[in-house]
């Protein structure tokens, strides 16, 4: 017969394994999204990997949502390394920042905007003000 503490520790271990699995799956989806963004914008995804940089609560339309930020490096000429970022909510891309061509600064595009594929660029300050 098991005691309550044994059951508690078993449930805690199951919760940790479940959280690890969800974060691992989310990272795989982020790698796929980063690869697709790089192909779409004519960039090369370096190291074929992304790294979790931040987790935050983001307020949108009065509701809070958990947003993960992944950082990765890209190259436009195969010689340089430039930083890029990808924000995800669940398994969906919320926004991303890619280096502007010829400029190491990042340009941020909110992925939920209808004109995102038409080159709709929104600065980070404006994005935060909108949300």
mmCIF file with all atom_site columns, C-alpha atoms in Angstrom:
data_model
loop_
_atom_site.group_PDB
_atom_site.id
_atom_site.type_symbol
_atom_site.label_atom_id
_atom_site.label_alt_id
_atom_site.label_comp_id
_atom_site.label_asym_id
_atom_site.label_entity_id
_atom_site.label_seq_id
_atom_site.pdbx_PDB_ins_code
_atom_site.Cartn_x
_atom_site.Cartn_y
_atom_site.Cartn_z
_atom_site.occupancy
_atom_site.B_iso_or_equiv
_atom_site.pdbx_formal_charge
_atom_site.auth_seq_id
_atom_site.auth_comp_id
_atom_site.auth_asym_id
_atom_site.auth_atom_id
_atom_site.pdbx_PDB_model_num
ATOM 1   C CA . UNK A 1 1   ? 0.000  0.000  0.000   1.00 0.00 ? 1   UNK A CA 1
ATOM 2   C CA . UNK A 1 2   ? 1.409  3.367  -0.978  1.00 0.00 ? 2   UNK A CA 1
ATOM 3   C CA . UNK A 1 3   ? 1.348  6.389  1.222   1.00 0.00 ? 3   UNK A CA 1
ATOM 4   C CA . UNK A 1 4   ? 0.060  9.840  0.295   1.00 0.00 ? 4   UNK A CA 1
ATOM 5   C CA . UNK A 1 5   ? 3.600  11.248 0.006   1.00 0.00 ? 5   UNK A CA 1
ATOM 6   C CA . UNK A 1 6   ? 4.565  8.551  -2.502  1.00 0.00 ? 6   UNK A CA 1
ATOM 7   C CA . UNK A 1 7   ? 1.502  9.401  -4.573  1.00 0.00 ? 7   UNK A CA 1
ATOM 8   C CA . UNK A 1 8   ? 2.324  13.121 -4.324  1.00 0.00 ? 8   UNK A CA 1
ATOM 9   C CA . UNK A 1 9   ? 5.896  12.594 -5.559  1.00 0.00 ? 9   UNK A CA 1
ATOM 10  C CA . UNK A 1 10  ? 4.695  10.354 -8.379  1.00 0.00 ? 10  UNK A CA 1
ATOM 11  C CA . UNK A 1 11  ? 2.217  13.027 -9.510  1.00 0.00 ? 11  UNK A CA 1
ATOM 12  C CA . UNK A 1 12  ? 4.924  15.725 -9.241  1.00 0.00 ? 12  UNK A CA 1
ATOM 13  C CA . UNK A 1 13  ? 7.258  13.615 -11.384 1.00 0.00 ? 13  UNK A CA 1
ATOM 14  C CA . UNK A 1 14  ? 4.501  13.079 -13.948 1.00 0.00 ? 14  UNK A CA 1
ATOM 15  C CA . UNK A 1 15  ? 3.860  16.851 -14.053 1.00 0.00 ? 15  UNK A CA 1
ATOM 16  C CA . UNK A 1 16  ? 7.557  17.586 -14.625 1.00 0.00 ? 16  UNK A CA 1
ATOM 17  C CA . UNK A 1 17  ? 7.760  14.994 -17.416 1.00 0.00 ? 17  UNK A CA 1
ATOM 18  C CA . UNK A 1 18  ? 4.597  16.404 -19.002 1.00 0.00 ? 18  UNK A CA 1
ATOM 19  C CA . UNK A 1 19  ? 5.930  19.968 -18.890 1.00 0.00 ? 19  UNK A CA 1
ATOM 20  C CA . UNK A 1 20  ? 9.268  18.851 -20.350 1.00 0.00 ? 20  UNK A CA 1
ATOM 21  C CA . UNK A 1 21  ? 7.479  17.028 -23.179 1.00 0.00 ? 21  UNK A CA 1
ATOM 22  C CA . UNK A 1 22  ? 5.316  20.079 -23.998 1.00 0.00 ? 22  UNK A CA 1
ATOM 23  C CA . UNK A 1 23  ? 8.335  22.412 -24.051 1.00 0.00 ? 23  UNK A CA 1
ATOM 24  C CA . UNK A 1 24  ? 10.284 19.972 -26.231 1.00 0.00 ? 24  UNK A CA 1
ATOM 25  C CA . UNK A 1 25  ? 7.393  19.710 -28.700 1.00 0.00 ? 25  UNK A CA 1
ATOM 26  C CA . UNK A 1 26  ? 6.980  23.506 -28.724 1.00 0.00 ? 26  UNK A CA 1
ATOM 27  C CA . UNK A 1 27  ? 10.701 23.876 -29.495 1.00 0.00 ? 27  UNK A CA 1
ATOM 28  C CA . UNK A 1 28  ? 10.389 21.466 -32.439 1.00 0.00 ? 28  UNK A CA 1
ATOM 29  C CA . UNK A 1 29  ? 7.503  23.530 -33.792 1.00 0.00 ? 29  UNK A CA 1
ATOM 30  C CA . UNK A 1 30  ? 9.563  26.714 -33.288 1.00 0.00 ? 30  UNK A CA 1
ATOM 31  C CA . UNK A 1 31  ? 12.423 25.202 -35.339 1.00 0.00 ? 31  UNK A CA 1
ATOM 32  C CA . UNK A 1 32  ? 9.975  24.399 -38.154 1.00 0.00 ? 32  UNK A CA 1
ATOM 33  C CA . UNK A 1 33  ? 8.498  27.918 -37.995 1.00 0.00 ? 33  UNK A CA 1
ATOM 34  C CA . UNK A 1 34  ? 11.969 29.519 -38.015 1.00 0.00 ? 34  UNK A CA 1
ATOM 35  C CA . UNK A 1 35  ? 12.949 27.406 -41.038 1.00 0.00 ? 35  UNK A CA 1
ATOM 36  C CA . UNK A 1 36  ? 9.789  28.457 -42.879 1.00 0.00 ? 36  UNK A CA 1
ATOM 37  C CA . UNK A 1 37  ? 10.398 32.136 -42.050 1.00 0.00 ? 37  UNK A CA 1
ATOM 38  C CA . UNK A 1 38  ? 13.969 31.921 -43.304 1.00 0.00 ? 38  UNK A CA 1
ATOM 39  C CA . UNK A 1 39  ? 12.877 30.300 -46.572 1.00 0.00 ? 39  UNK A CA 1
ATOM 40  C CA . UNK A 1 40  ? 10.157 32.919 -47.057 1.00 0.00 ? 40  UNK A CA 1
ATOM 41  C CA . UNK A 1 41  ? 12.552 35.814 -46.477 1.00 0.00 ? 41  UNK A CA 1
ATOM 42  C CA . UNK A 1 42  ? 15.566 34.411 -48.327 1.00 0.00 ? 42  UNK A CA 1
ATOM 43  C CA . UNK A 1 43  ? 17.651 33.794 -45.203 1.00 0.00 ? 43  UNK A CA 1
ATOM 44  C CA . UNK A 1 44  ? 19.631 30.802 -44.016 1.00 0.00 ? 44  UNK A CA 1
ATOM 45  C CA . UNK A 1 45  ? 18.803 29.360 -40.567 1.00 0.00 ? 45  UNK A CA 1
ATOM 46  C CA . UNK A 1 46  ? 22.168 28.758 -38.927 1.00 0.00 ? 46  UNK A CA 1
ATOM 47  C CA . UNK A 1 47  ? 22.764 25.689 -36.741 1.00 0.00 ? 47  UNK A CA 1
ATOM 48  C CA . UNK A 1 48  ? 19.207 24.499 -37.497 1.00 0.00 ? 48  UNK A CA 1
ATOM 49  C CA . UNK A 1 49  ? 18.196 25.300 -33.932 1.00 0.00 ? 49  UNK A CA 1
ATOM 50  C CA . UNK A 1 50  ? 16.363 27.790 -31.741 1.00 0.00 ? 50  UNK A CA 1
ATOM 51  C CA . UNK A 1 51  ? 16.800 28.560 -28.057 1.00 0.00 ? 51  UNK A CA 1
ATOM 52  C CA . UNK A 1 52  ? 14.128 29.511 -25.540 1.00 0.00 ? 52  UNK A CA 1
ATOM 53  C CA . UNK A 1 53  ? 14.945 33.020 -24.304 1.00 0.00 ? 53  UNK A CA 1
ATOM 54  C CA . UNK A 1 54  ? 11.874 34.141 -22.371 1.00 0.00 ? 54  UNK A CA 1
ATOM 55  C CA . UNK A 1 55  ? 8.408  33.164 -21.217 1.00 0.00 ? 55  UNK A CA 1
ATOM 56  C CA . UNK A 1 56  ? 5.992  35.967 -20.412 1.00 0.00 ? 56  UNK A CA 1
ATOM 57  C CA . UNK A 1 57  ? 2.334  36.747 -19.944 1.00 0.00 ? 57  UNK A CA 1
ATOM 58  C CA . UNK A 1 58  ? 1.120  38.989 -22.747 1.00 0.00 ? 58  UNK A CA 1
ATOM 59  C CA . UNK A 1 59  ? -2.173 40.858 -22.565 1.00 0.00 ? 59  UNK A CA 1
ATOM 60  C CA . UNK A 1 60  ? -4.239 40.797 -25.762 1.00 0.00 ? 60  UNK A CA 1
ATOM 61  C CA . UNK A 1 61  ? -7.795 42.171 -25.912 1.00 0.00 ? 61  UNK A CA 1
ATOM 62  C CA . UNK A 1 62  ? -8.133 41.997 -22.137 1.00 0.00 ? 62  UNK A CA 1
ATOM 63  C CA . UNK A 1 63  ? -7.035 38.354 -21.942 1.00 0.00 ? 63  UNK A CA 1
ATOM 64  C CA . UNK A 1 64  ? -3.672 37.057 -20.772 1.00 0.00 ? 64  UNK A CA 1
ATOM 65  C CA . UNK A 1 65  ? -1.765 34.496 -22.766 1.00 0.00 ? 65  UNK A CA 1
ATOM 66  C CA . UNK A 1 66  ? 1.549  32.749 -22.239 1.00 0.00 ? 66  UNK A CA 1
ATOM 67  C CA . UNK A 1 67  ? 4.065  33.761 -24.897 1.00 0.00 ? 67  UNK A CA 1
ATOM 68  C CA . UNK A 1 68  ? 7.445  32.079 -25.489 1.00 0.00 ? 68  UNK A CA 1
ATOM 69  C CA . UNK A 1 69  ? 10.349 33.860 -27.165 1.00 0.00 ? 69  UNK A CA 1
ATOM 70  C CA . UNK A 1 70  ? 12.865 31.797 -29.131 1.00 0.00 ? 70  UNK A CA 1
ATOM 71  C CA . UNK A 1 71  ? 16.144 33.239 -30.411 1.00 0.00 ? 71  UNK A CA 1
ATOM 72  C CA . UNK A 1 72  ? 18.061 31.939 -33.405 1.00 0.00 ? 72  UNK A CA 1
ATOM 73  C CA . UNK A 1 73  ? 20.689 33.117 -35.845 1.00 0.00 ? 73  UNK A CA 1
ATOM 74  C CA . UNK A 1 74  ? 20.325 33.700 -39.566 1.00 0.00 ? 74  UNK A CA 1
ATOM 75  C CA . UNK A 1 75  ? 22.559 34.684 -42.442 1.00 0.00 ? 75  UNK A CA 1
ATOM 76  C CA . UNK A 1 76  ? 21.709 36.423 -45.675 1.00 0.00 ? 76  UNK A CA 1
ATOM 77  C CA . UNK A 1 77  ? 25.051 35.753 -47.372 1.00 0.00 ? 77  UNK A CA 1
ATOM 78  C CA . UNK A 1 78  ? 26.306 32.593 -45.650 1.00 0.00 ? 78  UNK A CA 1
ATOM 79  C CA . UNK A 1 79  ? 29.180 34.490 -44.036 1.00 0.00 ? 79  UNK A CA 1
ATOM 80  C CA . UNK A 1 80  ? 27.572 36.687 -41.363 1.00 0.00 ? 80  UNK A CA 1
ATOM 81  C CA . UNK A 1 81  ? 25.536 35.756 -38.272 1.00 0.00 ? 81  UNK A CA 1
ATOM 82  C CA . UNK A 1 82  ? 22.624 37.932 -37.268 1.00 0.00 ? 82  UNK A CA 1
ATOM 83  C CA . UNK A 1 83  ? 20.171 37.536 -34.412 1.00 0.00 ? 83  UNK A CA 1
ATOM 84  C CA . UNK A 1 84  ? 16.489 36.821 -34.990 1.00 0.00 ? 84  UNK A CA 1
ATOM 85  C CA . UNK A 1 85  ? 13.571 36.120 -32.659 1.00 0.00 ? 85  UNK A CA 1
ATOM 86  C CA . UNK A 1 86  ? 10.293 34.268 -32.824 1.00 0.00 ? 86  UNK A CA 1
ATOM 87  C CA . UNK A 1 87  ? 7.363  34.688 -30.385 1.00 0.00 ? 87  UNK A CA 1
ATOM 88  C CA . UNK A 1 88  ? 4.912  31.809 -30.086 1.00 0.00 ? 88  UNK A CA 1
ATOM 89  C CA . UNK A 1 89  ? 1.596  31.346 -28.321 1.00 0.00 ? 89  UNK A CA 1
ATOM 90  C CA . UNK A 1 90  ? 0.782  27.681 -28.024 1.00 0.00 ? 90  UNK A CA 1
ATOM 91  C CA . UNK A 1 91  ? 1.816  26.190 -31.360 1.00 0.00 ? 91  UNK A CA 1
ATOM 92  C CA . UNK A 1 92  ? 1.191  29.371 -33.344 1.00 0.00 ? 92  UNK A CA 1
ATOM 93  C CA . UNK A 1 93  ? 3.635  32.109 -34.313 1.00 0.00 ? 93  UNK A CA 1
ATOM 94  C CA . UNK A 1 94  ? 2.503  35.388 -32.728 1.00 0.00 ? 94  UNK A CA 1
ATOM 95  C CA . UNK A 1 95  ? 5.277  37.572 -34.159 1.00 0.00 ? 95  UNK A CA 1
ATOM 96  C CA . UNK A 1 96  ? 8.867  37.453 -35.285 1.00 0.00 ? 96  UNK A CA 1
ATOM 97  C CA . UNK A 1 97  ? 11.892 39.702 -35.696 1.00 0.00 ? 97  UNK A CA 1
ATOM 98  C CA . UNK A 1 98  ? 14.295 39.266 -38.577 1.00 0.00 ? 98  UNK A CA 1
ATOM 99  C CA . UNK A 1 99  ? 17.319 41.392 -39.475 1.00 0.00 ? 99  UNK A CA 1
ATOM 100 C CA . UNK A 1 100 ? 16.645 43.960 -42.143 1.00 0.00 ? 100 UNK A CA 1
ATOM 101 C CA . UNK A 1 101 ? 18.701 43.403 -45.279 1.00 0.00 ? 101 UNK A CA 1
ATOM 102 C CA . UNK A 1 102 ? 22.022 45.193 -45.000 1.00 0.00 ? 102 UNK A CA 1
ATOM 103 C CA . UNK A 1 103 ? 21.266 46.352 -41.454 1.00 0.00 ? 103 UNK A CA 1
ATOM 104 C CA . UNK A 1 104 ? 21.931 44.398 -38.222 1.00 0.00 ? 104 UNK A CA 1
ATOM 105 C CA . UNK A 1 105 ? 18.843 45.933 -36.553 1.00 0.00 ? 105 UNK A CA 1
ATOM 106 C CA . UNK A 1 106 ? 15.768 43.761 -36.199 1.00 0.00 ? 106 UNK A CA 1
ATOM 107 C CA . UNK A 1 107 ? 12.442 44.461 -37.815 1.00 0.00 ? 107 UNK A CA 1
ATOM 108 C CA . UNK A 1 108 ? 9.414  43.001 -36.066 1.00 0.00 ? 108 UNK A CA 1
ATOM 109 C CA . UNK A 1 109 ? 6.392  41.658 -37.872 1.00 0.00 ? 109 UNK A CA 1
ATOM 110 C CA . UNK A 1 110 ? 3.223  40.736 -36.033 1.00 0.00 ? 110 UNK A CA 1
ATOM 111 C CA . UNK A 1 111 ? 2.184  37.447 -37.604 1.00 0.00 ? 111 UNK A CA 1
ATOM 112 C CA . UNK A 1 112 ? -1.522 37.862 -36.877 1.00 0.00 ? 112 UNK A CA 1
ATOM 113 C CA . UNK A 1 113 ? -1.807 41.003 -39.005 1.00 0.00 ? 113 UNK A CA 1
ATOM 114 C CA . UNK A 1 114 ? -3.456 40.339 -42.389 1.00 0.00 ? 114 UNK A CA 1
ATOM 115 C CA . UNK A 1 115 ? -0.762 42.266 -44.251 1.00 0.00 ? 115 UNK A CA 1
ATOM 116 C CA . UNK A 1 116 ? 2.164  40.346 -42.771 1.00 0.00 ? 116 UNK A CA 1
ATOM 117 C CA . UNK A 1 117 ? 3.148  38.790 -46.074 1.00 0.00 ? 117 UNK A CA 1
ATOM 118 C CA . UNK A 1 118 ? 2.973  42.162 -47.797 1.00 0.00 ? 118 UNK A CA 1
ATOM 119 C CA . UNK A 1 119 ? 5.864  43.429 -45.678 1.00 0.00 ? 119 UNK A CA 1
ATOM 120 C CA . UNK A 1 120 ? 3.902  44.963 -42.786 1.00 0.00 ? 120 UNK A CA 1
ATOM 121 C CA . UNK A 1 121 ? 6.643  45.983 -40.347 1.00 0.00 ? 121 UNK A CA 1
ATOM 122 C CA . UNK A 1 122 ? 5.789  47.100 -36.827 1.00 0.00 ? 122 UNK A CA 1
ATOM 123 C CA . UNK A 1 123 ? 8.433  48.303 -34.369 1.00 0.00 ? 123 UNK A CA 1
ATOM 124 C CA . UNK A 1 124 ? 8.704  46.657 -30.959 1.00 0.00 ? 124 UNK A CA 1
ATOM 125 C CA . UNK A 1 125 ? 7.563  49.849 -29.234 1.00 0.00 ? 125 UNK A CA 1
ATOM 126 C CA . UNK A 1 126 ? 4.471  50.075 -31.431 1.00 0.00 ? 126 UNK A CA 1
ATOM 127 C CA . UNK A 1 127 ? 3.738  46.356 -30.949 1.00 0.00 ? 127 UNK A CA 1
ATOM 128 C CA . UNK A 1 128 ? 3.826  46.745 -27.162 1.00 0.00 ? 128 UNK A CA 1
ATOM 129 C CA . UNK A 1 129 ? 1.616  49.824 -27.376 1.00 0.00 ? 129 UNK A CA 1
ATOM 130 C CA . UNK A 1 130 ? -0.947 47.933 -29.475 1.00 0.00 ? 130 UNK A CA 1
ATOM 131 C CA . UNK A 1 131 ? -1.118 45.083 -26.973 1.00 0.00 ? 131 UNK A CA 1
#
